[in-house]
Amino acid sequence: MVKVIASEVRKGNVLDISGQLCTVMKAESIRPGKGTPTTHIDMRRISDGVKIVESYRTTESVERVFLDEKTYNYLYEDDMGFNFMEPENFEQISINKDRLGDQAQWLQENMKCSVMLFEGNPVSIELPAKVTLEIVDAEPVVKGQTASSSYKPAKLSNGARVMVPPHIGTGTRVIVMTADGSYVERAKD
């Protein structure tokens, strides 16, 4: 374990809070015009899945746990959770649905993911930065809505909703950021 200042904590980090391991779901630094800058951290306790929200001064220290990182391929989802396979020795692990949270919607068959392990047990995963998905439903373009900043809602093949430019229609494959679900560009394939 290493002490780091609160402003350096990022989503996916694992912290030791009072002897309990917690996965960071969201970390946000707030710098008000007056007063002390603070960092708000939303975490989920690994042992029981309880959500914790803590606020720290940005210069306060927190204990960051360093984990073993291995590459696994995503296989499938079942009642127990999400199943992954290590490509070298074909060892399979299952990760509880609560551990992944809203990251699970971006999983695709055979996707390579970095699985963080603590003492041999899976703690969290890191997805690729971008995924390619198909638009299955998009609203028609409204005439006169040609400004570059105008976006319309669309539904992806995984069920997620994303805002896309007006020229993107149903059946188009797009690249989406897994961190926040934002549209990047039309897929080149």
Tab-separated table of C-alpha atoms in Angstrom:
chain	number	residue	atom	x	y	z
A	1	MET	CA	0.000	0.000	0.000
A	2	VAL	CA	1.104	3.521	-0.787
A	3	LYS	CA	-0.157	6.848	0.457
A	4	VAL	CA	-1.338	9.176	-2.324
A	5	ILE	CA	-3.005	12.568	-2.133
A	6	ALA	CA	-6.766	12.538	-2.656
A	7	SER	CA	-6.652	14.615	-5.862
A	8	GLU	CA	-4.647	11.825	-7.594
A	9	VAL	CA	-7.319	9.155	-7.009
A	10	ARG	CA	-8.988	7.963	-10.237
A	11	LYS	CA	-11.912	5.716	-11.184
A	12	GLY	CA	-10.917	2.061	-10.857
A	13	ASN	CA	-8.304	2.624	-8.123
A	14	VAL	CA	-8.593	0.487	-4.996
A	15	LEU	CA	-8.241	2.233	-1.629
A	16	ASP	CA	-7.834	0.923	1.905
A	17	ILE	CA	-10.438	2.745	3.997
A	18	SER	CA	-10.244	1.747	7.688
A	19	GLY	CA	-8.929	-1.714	6.826
A	20	GLN	CA	-11.580	-2.353	4.136
A	21	LEU	CA	-10.757	-2.488	0.412
A	22	CYS	CA	-12.914	-0.141	-1.683
A	23	THR	CA	-13.076	0.279	-5.460
A	24	VAL	CA	-13.364	3.886	-6.652
A	25	MET	CA	-16.469	4.329	-8.830
A	26	LYS	CA	-16.117	8.103	-9.280
A	27	ALA	CA	-13.594	10.710	-8.128
A	28	GLU	CA	-14.243	14.406	-8.574
A	29	SER	CA	-12.068	17.331	-7.447
A	30	ILE	CA	-13.908	20.558	-6.653
A	31	ARG	CA	-12.039	23.861	-6.484
A	32	PRO	CA	-14.365	26.579	-5.174
A	33	GLY	CA	-13.549	30.260	-5.639
A	34	LYS	CA	-13.171	30.608	-1.881
A	35	GLY	CA	-12.344	27.930	0.614
A	36	THR	CA	-10.473	24.660	0.534
A	37	PRO	CA	-10.424	22.478	-2.597
A	38	THR	CA	-11.961	19.058	-1.920
A	39	THR	CA	-12.149	15.688	-3.614
A	40	HIS	CA	-15.408	13.705	-3.477
A	41	ILE	CA	-14.885	9.955	-3.920
A	42	ASP	CA	-17.711	7.462	-4.548
A	43	MET	CA	-16.533	3.950	-3.632
A	44	ARG	CA	-17.932	0.437	-3.311
A	45	ARG	CA	-16.653	-1.792	-0.511
A	46	ILE	CA	-15.329	-5.014	-2.059
A	47	SER	CA	-16.297	-7.273	0.842
A	48	ASP	CA	-20.041	-6.542	0.874
A	49	GLY	CA	-20.751	-4.151	-2.030
A	50	VAL	CA	-21.872	-1.242	0.180
A	51	LYS	CA	-21.508	2.169	-1.488
A	52	ILE	CA	-19.469	4.774	0.412
A	53	VAL	CA	-19.092	8.482	-0.364
A	54	GLU	CA	-16.193	10.335	1.248
A	55	SER	CA	-14.867	13.885	0.936
A	56	TYR	CA	-11.219	14.768	1.489
A	57	ARG	CA	-9.178	17.929	1.221
A	58	THR	CA	-7.218	17.538	-2.013
A	59	THR	CA	-3.928	17.427	-0.085
A	60	GLU	CA	-5.065	14.726	2.390
A	61	SER	CA	-3.458	11.309	2.049
A	62	VAL	CA	-5.347	8.092	1.353
A	63	GLU	CA	-4.007	4.523	1.175
A	64	ARG	CA	-3.955	3.172	-2.374
A	65	VAL	CA	-3.677	-0.598	-2.748
A	66	PHE	CA	-1.627	-1.889	-5.648
A	67	LEU	CA	-3.015	-4.996	-7.286
A	68	ASP	CA	-1.793	-7.702	-9.622
A	69	GLU	CA	-3.007	-7.012	-13.145
A	70	LYS	CA	-3.698	-9.807	-15.646
A	71	THR	CA	-5.267	-9.792	-19.092
A	72	TYR	CA	-8.411	-11.905	-19.436
A	73	ASN	CA	-10.897	-12.435	-22.265
A	74	TYR	CA	-14.589	-11.910	-21.520
A	75	LEU	CA	-16.618	-15.085	-22.177
A	76	TYR	CA	-20.243	-14.803	-21.037
A	77	GLU	CA	-22.671	-13.753	-18.309
A	78	ASP	CA	-24.590	-16.191	-16.090
A	79	ASP	CA	-26.427	-16.164	-12.741
A	80	MET	CA	-23.134	-16.041	-10.788
A	81	GLY	CA	-21.724	-13.021	-12.653
A	82	PHE	CA	-19.418	-12.306	-15.562
A	83	ASN	CA	-16.997	-15.028	-16.653
A	84	PHE	CA	-13.499	-14.359	-17.946
A	85	MET	CA	-10.723	-16.653	-19.214
A	86	GLU	CA	-6.968	-16.190	-18.953
A	87	PRO	CA	-5.697	-16.748	-22.550
A	88	GLU	CA	-2.389	-18.436	-21.603
A	89	ASN	CA	-3.535	-21.239	-19.286
A	90	PHE	CA	-7.347	-21.100	-19.916
A	91	GLU	CA	-8.048	-20.524	-16.196
A	92	GLN	CA	-11.567	-19.103	-15.735
A	93	ILE	CA	-12.782	-16.642	-13.115
A	94	SER	CA	-16.195	-15.209	-12.330
A	95	ILE	CA	-16.698	-11.610	-11.220
A	96	ASN	CA	-19.795	-10.620	-9.285
A	97	LYS	CA	-22.235	-8.308	-11.118
A	98	ASP	CA	-22.078	-5.728	-8.308
A	99	ARG	CA	-18.313	-5.290	-8.768
A	100	LEU	CA	-18.641	-4.154	-12.375
A	101	GLY	CA	-21.591	-1.803	-11.957
A	102	ASP	CA	-22.431	0.132	-15.114
A	103	GLN	CA	-19.174	-0.950	-16.815
A	104	ALA	CA	-20.839	-4.285	-17.611
A	105	GLN	CA	-22.910	-2.804	-20.432
A	106	TRP	CA	-19.757	-2.338	-22.544
A	107	LEU	CA	-18.574	-5.968	-22.314
A	108	GLN	CA	-18.433	-7.835	-25.634
A	109	GLU	CA	-17.613	-11.473	-26.303
A	110	ASN	CA	-13.822	-12.124	-26.502
A	111	MET	CA	-13.043	-8.546	-25.352
A	112	LYS	CA	-9.607	-8.279	-23.712
A	113	CYS	CA	-9.894	-6.742	-20.232
A	114	SER	CA	-7.361	-6.051	-17.496
A	115	VAL	CA	-8.525	-7.791	-14.315
A	116	MET	CA	-7.138	-6.481	-11.033
A	117	LEU	CA	-6.429	-9.233	-8.494
A	118	PHE	CA	-5.780	-8.881	-4.762
A	119	GLU	CA	-4.315	-12.024	-3.209
A	120	GLY	CA	-5.603	-14.027	-6.197
A	121	ASN	CA	-9.191	-12.755	-5.978
A	122	PRO	CA	-10.674	-10.508	-8.705
A	123	VAL	CA	-11.388	-7.027	-7.395
A	124	SER	CA	-12.150	-4.880	-10.450
A	125	ILE	CA	-11.681	-4.726	-14.200
A	126	GLU	CA	-10.411	-2.149	-16.619
A	127	LEU	CA	-12.109	-2.126	-20.008
A	128	PRO	CA	-10.551	-0.954	-23.259
A	129	ALA	CA	-10.937	2.825	-23.635
A	130	LYS	CA	-13.221	2.514	-26.688
A	131	VAL	CA	-15.712	-0.019	-28.050
A	132	THR	CA	-17.390	-0.306	-31.452
A	133	LEU	CA	-21.154	-0.850	-31.441
A	134	GLU	CA	-24.016	-0.606	-33.909
A	135	ILE	CA	-26.832	1.948	-33.717
A	136	VAL	CA	-30.148	0.031	-33.590
A	137	ASP	CA	-32.462	3.009	-33.189
A	138	ALA	CA	-31.892	6.683	-33.992
A	139	GLU	CA	-34.322	9.561	-34.241
A	140	PRO	CA	-34.726	11.054	-37.731
A	141	VAL	CA	-32.903	14.287	-38.528
A	142	VAL	CA	-34.940	17.453	-37.993
A	143	LYS	CA	-34.604	19.761	-40.992
A	144	GLY	CA	-32.645	22.880	-40.194
A	145	GLN	CA	-30.773	21.218	-37.356
A	146	THR	CA	-27.377	21.361	-39.033
A	147	ALA	CA	-25.322	23.129	-36.388
A	148	SER	CA	-22.201	21.178	-35.496
A	149	SER	CA	-23.110	21.240	-31.801
A	150	SER	CA	-26.528	19.591	-32.240
A	151	TYR	CA	-26.764	15.942	-31.272
A	152	LYS	CA	-29.655	13.477	-31.215
A	153	PRO	CA	-30.293	10.454	-28.956
A	154	ALA	CA	-29.603	6.963	-30.318
A	155	LYS	CA	-29.812	3.437	-28.921
A	156	LEU	CA	-26.831	1.076	-29.257
A	157	SER	CA	-26.900	-2.700	-29.827
A	158	ASN	CA	-26.041	-3.247	-26.129
A	159	GLY	CA	-29.091	-1.216	-25.007
A	160	ALA	CA	-27.142	1.881	-23.934
A	161	ARG	CA	-28.201	5.333	-25.062
A	162	VAL	CA	-25.725	7.784	-26.572
A	163	MET	CA	-25.912	11.244	-28.157
A	164	VAL	CA	-24.729	11.186	-31.796
A	165	PRO	CA	-24.402	13.786	-34.593
A	166	PRO	CA	-27.432	14.211	-36.886
A	167	HIS	CA	-25.841	12.380	-39.861
A	168	ILE	CA	-25.577	9.066	-37.911
A	169	GLY	CA	-28.492	6.740	-38.659
A	170	THR	CA	-29.755	3.259	-37.773
A	171	GLY	CA	-27.317	0.492	-38.774
A	172	THR	CA	-24.216	2.685	-38.506
A	173	ARG	CA	-21.315	1.336	-36.441
A	174	VAL	CA	-19.880	3.916	-34.026
A	175	ILE	CA	-17.003	4.116	-31.555
A	176	VAL	CA	-17.972	4.973	-27.963
A	177	MET	CA	-15.819	5.793	-24.899
A	178	THR	CA	-16.349	3.177	-22.154
A	179	ALA	CA	-15.527	5.639	-19.360
A	180	ASP	CA	-18.532	7.916	-19.909
A	181	GLY	CA	-20.493	6.463	-22.850
A	182	SER	CA	-19.782	9.411	-25.133
A	183	TYR	CA	-19.728	9.207	-28.943
A	184	VAL	CA	-16.243	9.437	-30.505
A	185	GLU	CA	-16.606	8.822	-34.249
A	186	ARG	CA	-18.097	6.612	-36.922
A	187	ALA	CA	-16.316	3.244	-37.142
A	188	LYS	CA	-14.010	2.838	-40.133
A	189	ASP	CA	-14.786	-0.876	-40.731
